[in-house]
XYZ file of C-alpha atoms in Angstrom:
323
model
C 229.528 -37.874 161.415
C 232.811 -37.076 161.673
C 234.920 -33.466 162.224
C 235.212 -31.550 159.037
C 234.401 -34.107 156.625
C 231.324 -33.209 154.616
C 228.428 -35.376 154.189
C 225.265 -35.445 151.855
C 221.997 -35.388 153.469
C 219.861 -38.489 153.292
C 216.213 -37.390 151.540
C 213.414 -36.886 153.992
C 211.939 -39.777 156.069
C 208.496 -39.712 158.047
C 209.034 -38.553 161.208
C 208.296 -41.945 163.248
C 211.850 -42.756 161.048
C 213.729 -40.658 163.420
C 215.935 -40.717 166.191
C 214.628 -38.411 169.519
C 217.234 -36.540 169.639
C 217.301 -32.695 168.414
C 217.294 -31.628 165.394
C 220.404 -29.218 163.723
C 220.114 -26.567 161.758
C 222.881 -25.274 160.411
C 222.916 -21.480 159.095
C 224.783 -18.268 158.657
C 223.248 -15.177 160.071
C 222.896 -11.374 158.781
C 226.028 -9.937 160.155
C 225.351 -7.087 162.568
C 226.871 -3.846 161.897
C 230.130 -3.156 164.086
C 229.245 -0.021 165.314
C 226.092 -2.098 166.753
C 228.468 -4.966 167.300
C 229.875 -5.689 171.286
C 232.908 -7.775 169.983
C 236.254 -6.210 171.807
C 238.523 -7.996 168.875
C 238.383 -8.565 165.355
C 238.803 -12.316 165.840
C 235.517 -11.918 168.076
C 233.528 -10.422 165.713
C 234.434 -12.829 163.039
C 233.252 -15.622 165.387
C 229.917 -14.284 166.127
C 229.133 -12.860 162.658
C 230.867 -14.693 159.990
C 231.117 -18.024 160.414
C 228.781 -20.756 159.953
C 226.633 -22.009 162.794
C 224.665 -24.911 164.100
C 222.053 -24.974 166.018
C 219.689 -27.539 167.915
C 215.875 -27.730 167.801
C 213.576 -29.897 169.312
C 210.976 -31.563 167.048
C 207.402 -30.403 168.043
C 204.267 -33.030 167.288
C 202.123 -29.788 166.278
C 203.019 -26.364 165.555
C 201.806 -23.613 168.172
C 202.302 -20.524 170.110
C 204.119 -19.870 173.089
C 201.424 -20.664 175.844
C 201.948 -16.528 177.537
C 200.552 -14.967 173.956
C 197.059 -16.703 174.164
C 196.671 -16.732 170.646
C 196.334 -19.454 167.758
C 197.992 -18.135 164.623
C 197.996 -19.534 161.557
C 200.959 -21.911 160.613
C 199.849 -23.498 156.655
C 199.567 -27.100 155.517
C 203.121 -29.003 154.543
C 205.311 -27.377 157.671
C 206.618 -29.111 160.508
C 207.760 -27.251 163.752
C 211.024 -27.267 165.856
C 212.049 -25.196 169.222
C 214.765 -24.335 171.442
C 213.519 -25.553 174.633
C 216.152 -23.674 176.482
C 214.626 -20.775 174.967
C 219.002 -19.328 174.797
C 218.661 -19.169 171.036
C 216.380 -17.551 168.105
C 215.809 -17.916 164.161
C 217.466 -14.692 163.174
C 218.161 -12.892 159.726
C 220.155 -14.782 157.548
C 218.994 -17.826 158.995
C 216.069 -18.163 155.842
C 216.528 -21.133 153.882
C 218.503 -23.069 155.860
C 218.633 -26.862 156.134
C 217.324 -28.656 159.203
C 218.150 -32.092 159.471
C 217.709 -35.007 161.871
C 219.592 -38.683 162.772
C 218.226 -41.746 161.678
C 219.649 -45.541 162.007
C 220.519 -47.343 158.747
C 221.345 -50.900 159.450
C 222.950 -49.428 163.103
C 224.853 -46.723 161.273
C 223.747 -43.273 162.556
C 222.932 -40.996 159.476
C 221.254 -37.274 158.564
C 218.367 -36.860 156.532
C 217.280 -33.258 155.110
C 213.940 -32.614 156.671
C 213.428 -29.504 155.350
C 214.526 -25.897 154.760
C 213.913 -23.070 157.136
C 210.833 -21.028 155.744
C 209.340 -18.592 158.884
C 209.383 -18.000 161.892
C 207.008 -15.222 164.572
C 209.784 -13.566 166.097
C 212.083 -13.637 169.288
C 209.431 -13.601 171.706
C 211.726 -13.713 175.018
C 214.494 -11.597 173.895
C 216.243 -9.715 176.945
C 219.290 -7.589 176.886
C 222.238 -9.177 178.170
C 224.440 -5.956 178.645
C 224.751 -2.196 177.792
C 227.678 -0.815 175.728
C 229.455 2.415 174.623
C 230.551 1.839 170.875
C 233.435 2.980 169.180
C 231.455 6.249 168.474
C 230.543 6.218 172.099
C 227.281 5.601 172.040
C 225.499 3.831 174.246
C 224.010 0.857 172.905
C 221.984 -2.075 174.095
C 223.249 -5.576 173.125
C 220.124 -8.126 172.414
C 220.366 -11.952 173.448
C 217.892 -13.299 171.096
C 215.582 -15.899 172.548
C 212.203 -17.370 171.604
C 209.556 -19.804 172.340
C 208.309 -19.447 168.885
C 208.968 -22.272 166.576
C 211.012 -22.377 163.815
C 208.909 -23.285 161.133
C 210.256 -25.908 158.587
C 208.926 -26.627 155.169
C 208.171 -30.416 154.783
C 210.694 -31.852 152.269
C 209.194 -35.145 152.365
C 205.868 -33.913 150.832
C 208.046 -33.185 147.689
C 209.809 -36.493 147.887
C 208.208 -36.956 144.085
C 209.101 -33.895 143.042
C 213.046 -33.991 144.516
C 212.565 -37.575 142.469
C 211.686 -36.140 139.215
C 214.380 -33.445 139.205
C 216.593 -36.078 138.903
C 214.485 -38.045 136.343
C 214.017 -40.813 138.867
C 210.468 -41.722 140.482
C 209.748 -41.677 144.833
C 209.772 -45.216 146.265
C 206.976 -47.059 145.293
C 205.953 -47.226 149.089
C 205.859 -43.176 149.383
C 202.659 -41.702 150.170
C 202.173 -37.755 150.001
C 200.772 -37.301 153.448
C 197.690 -35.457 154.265
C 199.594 -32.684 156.656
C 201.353 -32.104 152.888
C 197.747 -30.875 151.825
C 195.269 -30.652 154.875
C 197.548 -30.047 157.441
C 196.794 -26.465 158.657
C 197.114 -25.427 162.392
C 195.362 -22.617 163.943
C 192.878 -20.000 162.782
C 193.862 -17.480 160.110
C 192.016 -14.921 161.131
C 193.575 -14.845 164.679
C 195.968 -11.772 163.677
C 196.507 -7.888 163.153
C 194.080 -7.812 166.695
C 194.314 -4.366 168.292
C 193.512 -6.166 171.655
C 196.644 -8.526 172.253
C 199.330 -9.670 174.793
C 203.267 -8.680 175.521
C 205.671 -10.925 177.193
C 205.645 -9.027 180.269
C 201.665 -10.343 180.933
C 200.327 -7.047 179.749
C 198.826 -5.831 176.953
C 200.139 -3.832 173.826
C 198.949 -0.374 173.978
C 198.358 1.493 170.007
C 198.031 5.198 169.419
C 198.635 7.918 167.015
C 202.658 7.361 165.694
C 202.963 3.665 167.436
C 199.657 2.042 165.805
C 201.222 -1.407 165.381
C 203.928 -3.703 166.587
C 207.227 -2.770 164.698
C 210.482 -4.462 163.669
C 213.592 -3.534 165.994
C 216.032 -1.602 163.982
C 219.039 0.882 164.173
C 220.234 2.726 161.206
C 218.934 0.057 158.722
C 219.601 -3.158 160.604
C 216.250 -4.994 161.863
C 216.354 -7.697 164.367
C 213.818 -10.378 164.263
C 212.081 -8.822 167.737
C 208.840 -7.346 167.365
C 207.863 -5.072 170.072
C 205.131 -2.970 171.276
C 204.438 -0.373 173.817
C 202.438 -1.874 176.672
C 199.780 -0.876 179.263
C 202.764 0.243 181.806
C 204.395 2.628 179.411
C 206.823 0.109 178.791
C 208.655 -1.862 175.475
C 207.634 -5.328 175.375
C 207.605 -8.199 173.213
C 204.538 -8.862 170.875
C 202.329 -11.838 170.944
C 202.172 -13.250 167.016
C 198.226 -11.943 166.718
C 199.608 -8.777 167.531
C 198.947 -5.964 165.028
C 202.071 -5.520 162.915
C 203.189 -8.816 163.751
C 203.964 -10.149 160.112
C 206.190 -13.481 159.708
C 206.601 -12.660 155.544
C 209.151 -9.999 157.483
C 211.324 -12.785 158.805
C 211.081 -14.833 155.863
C 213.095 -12.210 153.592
C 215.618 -10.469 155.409
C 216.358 -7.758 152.600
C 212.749 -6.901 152.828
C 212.568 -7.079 157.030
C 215.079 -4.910 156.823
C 213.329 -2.566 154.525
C 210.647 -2.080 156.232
C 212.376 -1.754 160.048
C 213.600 1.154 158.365
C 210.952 2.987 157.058
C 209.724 1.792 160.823
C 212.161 3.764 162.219
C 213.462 6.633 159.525
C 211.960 9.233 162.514
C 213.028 7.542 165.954
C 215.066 5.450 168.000
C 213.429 2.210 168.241
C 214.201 1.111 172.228
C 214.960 -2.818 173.027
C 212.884 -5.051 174.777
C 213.399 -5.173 178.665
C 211.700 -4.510 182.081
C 213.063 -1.546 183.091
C 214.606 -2.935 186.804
C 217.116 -5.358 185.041
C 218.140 -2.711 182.890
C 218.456 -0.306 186.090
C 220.603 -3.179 187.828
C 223.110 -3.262 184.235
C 223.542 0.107 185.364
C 222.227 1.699 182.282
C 222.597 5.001 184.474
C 219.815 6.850 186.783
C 217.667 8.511 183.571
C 216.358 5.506 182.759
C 215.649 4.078 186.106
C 213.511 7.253 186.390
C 212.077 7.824 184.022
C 211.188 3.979 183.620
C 211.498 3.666 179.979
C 213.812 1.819 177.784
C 216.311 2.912 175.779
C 215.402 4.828 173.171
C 212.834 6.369 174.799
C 211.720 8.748 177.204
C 208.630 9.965 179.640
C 207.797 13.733 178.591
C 207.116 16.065 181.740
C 203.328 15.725 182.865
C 202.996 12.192 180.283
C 202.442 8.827 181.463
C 203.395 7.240 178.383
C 207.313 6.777 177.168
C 207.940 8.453 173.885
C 210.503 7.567 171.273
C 213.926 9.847 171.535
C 214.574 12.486 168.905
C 217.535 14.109 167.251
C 217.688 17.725 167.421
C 220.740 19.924 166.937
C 223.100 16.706 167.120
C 221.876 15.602 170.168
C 219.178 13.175 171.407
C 216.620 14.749 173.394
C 213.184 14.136 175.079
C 210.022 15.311 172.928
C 207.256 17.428 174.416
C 205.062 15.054 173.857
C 204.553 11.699 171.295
Protein backbone atom coordinates (compact mmCIF):
# COMPACT_ATOMS: atom_id res chain seq x y z
CA UNK A 1 0.00 0.00 0.00
CA UNK A 2 1.42 2.94 -0.91
CA UNK A 3 0.57 6.99 -0.12
CA UNK A 4 -2.22 8.24 -2.26
CA UNK A 5 -2.33 5.69 -4.80
CA UNK A 6 -5.68 3.92 -4.86
CA UNK A 7 -6.11 0.30 -4.72
CA UNK A 8 -9.05 -2.22 -5.35
CA UNK A 9 -10.00 -4.40 -2.58
CA UNK A 10 -9.28 -8.09 -2.88
CA UNK A 11 -12.93 -10.11 -2.41
CA UNK A 12 -13.45 -11.56 1.01
CA UNK A 13 -11.29 -14.44 2.39
CA UNK A 14 -12.14 -16.70 5.54
CA UNK A 15 -10.88 -15.24 8.35
CA UNK A 16 -8.01 -17.93 9.21
CA UNK A 17 -6.74 -16.12 5.58
CA UNK A 18 -5.77 -13.12 7.48
CA UNK A 19 -3.03 -11.33 8.83
CA UNK A 20 -3.42 -10.40 12.97
CA UNK A 21 -3.13 -7.22 12.59
CA UNK A 22 -6.21 -4.63 12.85
CA UNK A 23 -8.53 -4.17 10.69
CA UNK A 24 -9.28 -0.41 8.79
CA UNK A 25 -12.19 1.03 8.18
CA UNK A 26 -12.23 3.80 6.31
CA UNK A 27 -15.35 6.33 6.49
CA UNK A 28 -16.62 9.84 6.42
CA UNK A 29 -18.68 10.99 9.32
CA UNK A 30 -22.00 13.24 9.69
CA UNK A 31 -20.46 16.60 10.00
CA UNK A 32 -21.35 18.29 13.28
CA UNK A 33 -22.96 21.56 13.18
CA UNK A 34 -20.43 24.57 13.85
CA UNK A 35 -22.26 26.19 16.33
CA UNK A 36 -21.87 22.62 18.17
CA UNK A 37 -18.45 22.40 16.63
CA UNK A 38 -15.06 23.26 19.12
CA UNK A 39 -12.77 23.90 16.02
CA UNK A 40 -10.96 27.54 16.65
CA UNK A 41 -10.16 27.69 12.62
CA UNK A 42 -11.78 26.90 9.54
CA UNK A 43 -8.88 24.66 8.48
CA UNK A 44 -9.73 22.76 11.89
CA UNK A 45 -13.05 22.15 11.28
CA UNK A 46 -12.46 20.92 7.83
CA UNK A 47 -10.05 18.34 9.34
CA UNK A 48 -12.33 16.93 11.84
CA UNK A 49 -15.54 17.04 9.76
CA UNK A 50 -14.86 16.80 6.16
CA UNK A 51 -12.37 14.72 5.27
CA UNK A 52 -12.15 11.12 4.95
CA UNK A 53 -10.98 8.96 7.82
CA UNK A 54 -9.50 5.65 8.76
CA UNK A 55 -9.85 3.90 11.46
CA UNK A 56 -8.48 0.59 13.18
CA UNK A 57 -10.50 -2.30 14.65
CA UNK A 58 -9.55 -5.31 16.15
CA UNK A 59 -11.13 -8.53 14.80
CA UNK A 60 -13.29 -10.22 17.56
CA UNK A 61 -13.73 -14.35 17.37
CA UNK A 62 -17.53 -13.75 18.55
CA UNK A 63 -19.62 -10.81 18.73
CA UNK A 64 -20.62 -9.56 22.38
CA UNK A 65 -21.28 -6.91 24.85
CA UNK A 66 -19.10 -4.89 26.79
CA UNK A 67 -18.57 -7.14 29.97
CA UNK A 68 -20.02 -3.77 32.58
CA UNK A 69 -23.71 -4.01 30.71
CA UNK A 70 -24.40 -7.70 31.79
CA UNK A 71 -26.50 -8.31 29.00
CA UNK A 72 -26.50 -10.67 25.79
CA UNK A 73 -28.13 -8.84 22.91
CA UNK A 74 -28.89 -10.07 19.87
CA UNK A 75 -26.26 -9.65 17.00
CA UNK A 76 -27.99 -11.89 13.62
CA UNK A 77 -26.46 -14.67 11.55
CA UNK A 78 -23.82 -13.50 8.57
CA UNK A 79 -21.98 -10.54 10.80
CA UNK A 80 -18.62 -10.54 12.03
CA UNK A 81 -17.43 -8.16 14.89
CA UNK A 82 -14.50 -5.64 15.25
CA UNK A 83 -13.45 -3.18 18.34
CA UNK A 84 -11.31 -0.44 19.33
CA UNK A 85 -9.49 -1.90 22.12
CA UNK A 86 -8.25 1.45 23.18
CA UNK A 87 -11.76 2.21 23.56
CA UNK A 88 -10.38 6.34 22.04
CA UNK A 89 -12.70 5.88 19.09
CA UNK A 90 -16.57 5.10 18.17
CA UNK A 91 -18.78 4.10 14.99
CA UNK A 92 -20.47 7.43 14.55
CA UNK A 93 -23.10 8.87 11.99
CA UNK A 94 -21.98 8.81 8.67
CA UNK A 95 -19.89 6.01 9.33
CA UNK A 96 -22.98 3.40 7.83
CA UNK A 97 -21.89 1.51 4.98
CA UNK A 98 -18.50 1.77 5.13
CA UNK A 99 -15.85 -0.72 4.00
CA UNK A 100 -13.76 -2.63 6.52
CA UNK A 101 -10.97 -4.38 5.21
CA UNK A 102 -8.05 -6.50 6.41
CA UNK A 103 -4.18 -7.59 5.11
CA UNK A 104 -3.56 -10.78 3.73
CA UNK A 105 -0.18 -12.34 2.10
CA UNK A 106 -0.31 -13.24 -1.62
CA UNK A 107 2.79 -15.03 -2.60
CA UNK A 108 4.71 -12.55 0.27
CA UNK A 109 3.03 -9.47 -1.15
CA UNK A 110 0.91 -7.78 1.58
CA UNK A 111 -2.66 -7.07 0.13
CA UNK A 112 -6.45 -5.79 1.36
CA UNK A 113 -9.39 -7.76 1.03
CA UNK A 114 -13.06 -6.19 1.54
CA UNK A 115 -14.45 -8.01 4.49
CA UNK A 116 -17.43 -6.35 4.67
CA UNK A 117 -19.46 -3.13 4.94
CA UNK A 118 -20.32 -1.42 8.15
CA UNK A 119 -24.06 -2.35 9.00
CA UNK A 120 -24.74 -1.48 13.10
CA UNK A 121 -23.47 -0.78 15.80
CA UNK A 122 -25.09 -0.35 20.01
CA UNK A 123 -23.81 2.92 20.67
CA UNK A 124 -20.78 4.80 22.33
CA UNK A 125 -20.95 3.13 25.50
CA UNK A 126 -17.83 4.99 27.25
CA UNK A 127 -18.28 8.34 25.86
CA UNK A 128 -16.88 11.16 28.30
CA UNK A 129 -16.60 14.81 27.68
CA UNK A 130 -13.28 15.95 26.95
CA UNK A 131 -13.88 19.80 27.51
CA UNK A 132 -16.58 22.54 27.95
CA UNK A 133 -16.98 25.42 25.44
CA UNK A 134 -18.67 28.83 24.86
CA UNK A 135 -19.73 28.89 21.06
CA UNK A 136 -19.80 31.61 18.80
CA UNK A 137 -23.35 32.37 20.17
CA UNK A 138 -21.87 32.01 23.59
CA UNK A 139 -23.29 29.23 24.72
CA UNK A 140 -21.94 26.92 26.72
CA UNK A 141 -21.58 23.68 25.22
CA UNK A 142 -20.17 20.31 26.08
CA UNK A 143 -17.76 18.73 23.53
CA UNK A 144 -18.22 14.66 23.40
CA UNK A 145 -15.08 12.29 22.85
CA UNK A 146 -16.85 9.38 21.48
CA UNK A 147 -15.66 6.05 22.79
CA UNK A 148 -17.08 2.52 22.94
CA UNK A 149 -16.57 -1.00 23.86
CA UNK A 150 -19.35 -1.95 21.62
CA UNK A 151 -18.43 -3.62 18.44
CA UNK A 152 -18.74 -2.46 15.22
CA UNK A 153 -20.76 -4.83 13.56
CA UNK A 154 -19.72 -5.88 9.96
CA UNK A 155 -21.83 -7.63 7.42
CA UNK A 156 -20.03 -10.82 6.13
CA UNK A 157 -19.09 -10.21 2.45
CA UNK A 158 -17.75 -13.54 2.05
CA UNK A 159 -21.19 -15.22 2.61
CA UNK A 160 -22.16 -13.43 -0.70
CA UNK A 161 -18.98 -14.42 -2.42
CA UNK A 162 -21.61 -16.22 -5.08
CA UNK A 163 -23.64 -13.56 -5.29
CA UNK A 164 -20.63 -10.65 -5.77
CA UNK A 165 -19.71 -13.65 -8.51
CA UNK A 166 -22.86 -13.57 -10.36
CA UNK A 167 -23.12 -9.78 -10.60
CA UNK A 168 -20.39 -10.02 -12.70
CA UNK A 169 -21.67 -13.11 -14.61
CA UNK A 170 -18.79 -15.14 -13.25
CA UNK A 171 -19.27 -18.18 -10.69
CA UNK A 172 -17.34 -18.29 -6.73
CA UNK A 173 -14.29 -20.59 -6.75
CA UNK A 174 -15.17 -23.96 -7.00
CA UNK A 175 -13.57 -24.48 -3.44
CA UNK A 176 -16.05 -21.73 -1.77
CA UNK A 177 -18.32 -22.95 0.76
CA UNK A 178 -21.20 -20.60 2.18
CA UNK A 179 -20.39 -21.00 5.82
CA UNK A 180 -22.82 -21.88 8.45
CA UNK A 181 -22.26 -18.39 10.58
CA UNK A 182 -23.70 -17.05 6.88
CA UNK A 183 -27.03 -18.89 7.95
CA UNK A 184 -26.88 -20.26 11.64
CA UNK A 185 -24.64 -17.98 13.02
CA UNK A 186 -26.68 -15.95 15.58
CA UNK A 187 -25.15 -14.69 18.93
CA UNK A 188 -27.07 -13.88 21.93
CA UNK A 189 -30.73 -13.97 22.92
CA UNK A 190 -33.25 -11.75 21.12
CA UNK A 191 -35.34 -11.23 23.64
CA UNK A 192 -32.62 -9.75 25.97
CA UNK A 193 -33.82 -6.00 25.16
CA UNK A 194 -36.29 -2.98 25.82
CA UNK A 195 -35.75 -4.37 29.85
CA UNK A 196 -36.96 -1.69 32.26
CA UNK A 197 -34.43 -3.22 34.80
CA UNK A 198 -30.89 -2.54 33.16
CA UNK A 199 -27.32 -1.17 33.75
CA UNK A 200 -25.40 2.41 33.01
CA UNK A 201 -21.75 2.74 32.62
CA UNK A 202 -21.32 4.29 35.85
CA UNK A 203 -22.29 0.58 37.66
CA UNK A 204 -25.77 1.78 38.36
CA UNK A 205 -28.88 1.29 37.08
CA UNK A 206 -31.13 3.35 34.59
CA UNK A 207 -33.91 4.88 36.41
CA UNK A 208 -37.57 5.40 33.97
CA UNK A 209 -40.44 7.66 34.89
CA UNK A 210 -43.15 9.76 33.55
CA UNK A 211 -41.31 12.16 30.53
CA UNK A 212 -37.84 9.99 30.60
CA UNK A 213 -39.49 6.35 30.09
CA UNK A 214 -36.65 5.07 27.89
CA UNK A 215 -33.05 5.54 26.95
CA UNK A 216 -32.87 8.39 24.28
CA UNK A 217 -30.56 9.48 21.45
CA UNK A 218 -28.20 12.56 22.39
CA UNK A 219 -29.19 15.48 20.32
CA UNK A 220 -29.03 19.37 20.05
CA UNK A 221 -31.16 21.24 17.68
CA UNK A 222 -31.51 18.25 15.25
CA UNK A 223 -28.07 16.68 15.44
CA UNK A 224 -28.05 13.11 17.29
CA UNK A 225 -24.91 11.54 18.42
CA UNK A 226 -24.63 7.86 18.50
CA UNK A 227 -24.70 7.98 22.68
CA UNK A 228 -27.62 6.63 24.26
CA UNK A 229 -28.14 7.73 27.72
CA UNK A 230 -30.33 7.31 30.62
CA UNK A 231 -31.00 8.82 33.93
CA UNK A 232 -29.59 6.59 36.66
CA UNK A 233 -30.28 5.59 40.30
CA UNK A 234 -27.99 8.73 41.54
CA UNK A 235 -29.92 11.34 39.65
CA UNK A 236 -27.31 11.30 37.23
CA UNK A 237 -26.84 10.98 33.00
CA UNK A 238 -25.24 7.85 32.17
CA UNK A 239 -24.59 5.66 29.39
CA UNK A 240 -27.10 2.80 28.52
CA UNK A 241 -26.37 -0.84 28.50
CA UNK A 242 -27.68 -2.26 24.80
CA UNK A 243 -30.83 -4.23 26.68
CA UNK A 244 -31.66 -0.98 27.86
CA UNK A 245 -35.17 0.26 27.01
CA UNK A 246 -34.89 2.63 24.05
CA UNK A 247 -31.72 1.24 23.15
CA UNK A 248 -32.41 0.57 19.31
CA UNK A 249 -29.28 -0.16 16.89
CA UNK A 250 -31.83 0.34 13.51
CA UNK A 251 -31.09 4.18 14.95
CA UNK A 252 -27.41 3.94 14.18
CA UNK A 253 -27.82 2.10 11.12
CA UNK A 254 -29.63 5.16 9.25
CA UNK A 255 -28.38 8.33 10.29
CA UNK A 256 -31.23 10.49 8.55
CA UNK A 257 -33.62 8.50 10.58
CA UNK A 258 -31.34 8.61 14.11
CA UNK A 259 -31.46 11.89 13.61
CA UNK A 260 -35.16 12.05 13.23
CA UNK A 261 -36.02 10.60 15.97
CA UNK A 262 -33.22 12.40 18.54
CA UNK A 263 -35.32 15.14 17.60
CA UNK A 264 -38.64 14.38 18.27
CA UNK A 265 -36.52 13.00 21.53
CA UNK A 266 -35.69 16.23 22.33
CA UNK A 267 -38.27 18.91 20.50
CA UNK A 268 -39.14 19.88 24.54
CA UNK A 269 -35.61 19.78 26.38
CA UNK A 270 -32.06 19.98 26.51
CA UNK A 271 -30.75 16.59 26.30
CA UNK A 272 -27.47 16.74 28.93
CA UNK A 273 -24.11 14.65 27.93
CA UNK A 274 -22.87 11.77 29.52
CA UNK A 275 -20.41 12.39 32.51
CA UNK A 276 -19.92 11.92 36.32
CA UNK A 277 -20.52 15.03 37.60
CA UNK A 278 -16.78 15.50 39.57
CA UNK A 279 -14.81 15.49 36.20
CA UNK A 280 -17.11 17.86 34.86
CA UNK A 281 -16.74 20.02 38.23
CA UNK A 282 -12.79 19.74 37.79
CA UNK A 283 -13.31 21.18 33.68
CA UNK A 284 -14.62 23.91 35.59
CA UNK A 285 -18.02 23.79 34.12
CA UNK A 286 -18.75 26.52 36.92
CA UNK A 287 -20.20 25.99 40.68
CA UNK A 288 -24.18 25.31 39.48
CA UNK A 289 -23.41 22.23 38.33
CA UNK A 290 -21.07 21.02 40.94
CA UNK A 291 -24.12 21.69 43.18
CA UNK A 292 -26.55 20.85 42.01
CA UNK A 293 -24.79 17.53 40.74
CA UNK A 294 -26.39 17.22 37.45
CA UNK A 295 -25.13 17.42 33.99
CA UNK A 296 -25.55 19.80 31.62
CA UNK A 297 -28.68 20.24 30.48
CA UNK A 298 -30.19 19.60 33.47
CA UNK A 299 -31.02 20.64 36.77
CA UNK A 300 -32.17 19.46 40.54
CA UNK A 301 -35.60 21.37 41.31
CA UNK A 302 -35.76 22.75 45.03
CA UNK A 303 -37.01 19.89 47.48
CA UNK A 304 -36.33 16.99 44.25
CA UNK A 305 -33.84 14.38 44.32
CA UNK A 306 -33.97 13.71 40.80
CA UNK A 307 -32.19 16.10 37.95
CA UNK A 308 -34.69 17.43 35.51
CA UNK A 309 -34.14 18.44 31.92
CA UNK A 310 -33.58 22.49 31.46
CA UNK A 311 -36.34 24.55 29.88
CA UNK A 312 -36.65 27.66 27.79
CA UNK A 313 -38.79 30.27 29.10
CA UNK A 314 -38.78 33.94 28.14
CA UNK A 315 -35.34 33.44 26.19
CA UNK A 316 -33.65 32.06 28.88
CA UNK A 317 -32.91 28.56 30.24
CA UNK A 318 -34.24 27.97 33.54
CA UNK A 319 -34.81 25.22 36.21
CA UNK A 320 -38.46 23.56 36.16
CA UNK A 321 -40.52 23.16 39.31
CA UNK A 322 -40.50 19.90 38.97
CA UNK A 323 -40.02 17.00 35.90
Amino acid sequence: MNRKVIFPACLPRQPQDYDSGPGRLTAWIDAEPTFRAAAQTLDDYVYKNLLLKQKLFTYQNQCSDPAWMMSNTYYPPGTVCFKDLSQKDCITFGNSGSPMVRQFQDGGTARFSFVGPLSMSKGCDRTIISSVFQNRYRNTVPQFLSRAENPAVITDAYCYLDWIAEQYGLQAPSNWVKPDSCTNGTVGDINDRDKDICRTSRNTECVFRPGFEECRLQAFEGYAYNIFFCQDTNGVIANCANNCKGVNPNSIVIGGGAIAVAAAAGASSILGPLFGVGTLGTLGFGAFMINQNCAPGFCRPTGSETCCPLIVRRGMLRCPRSC
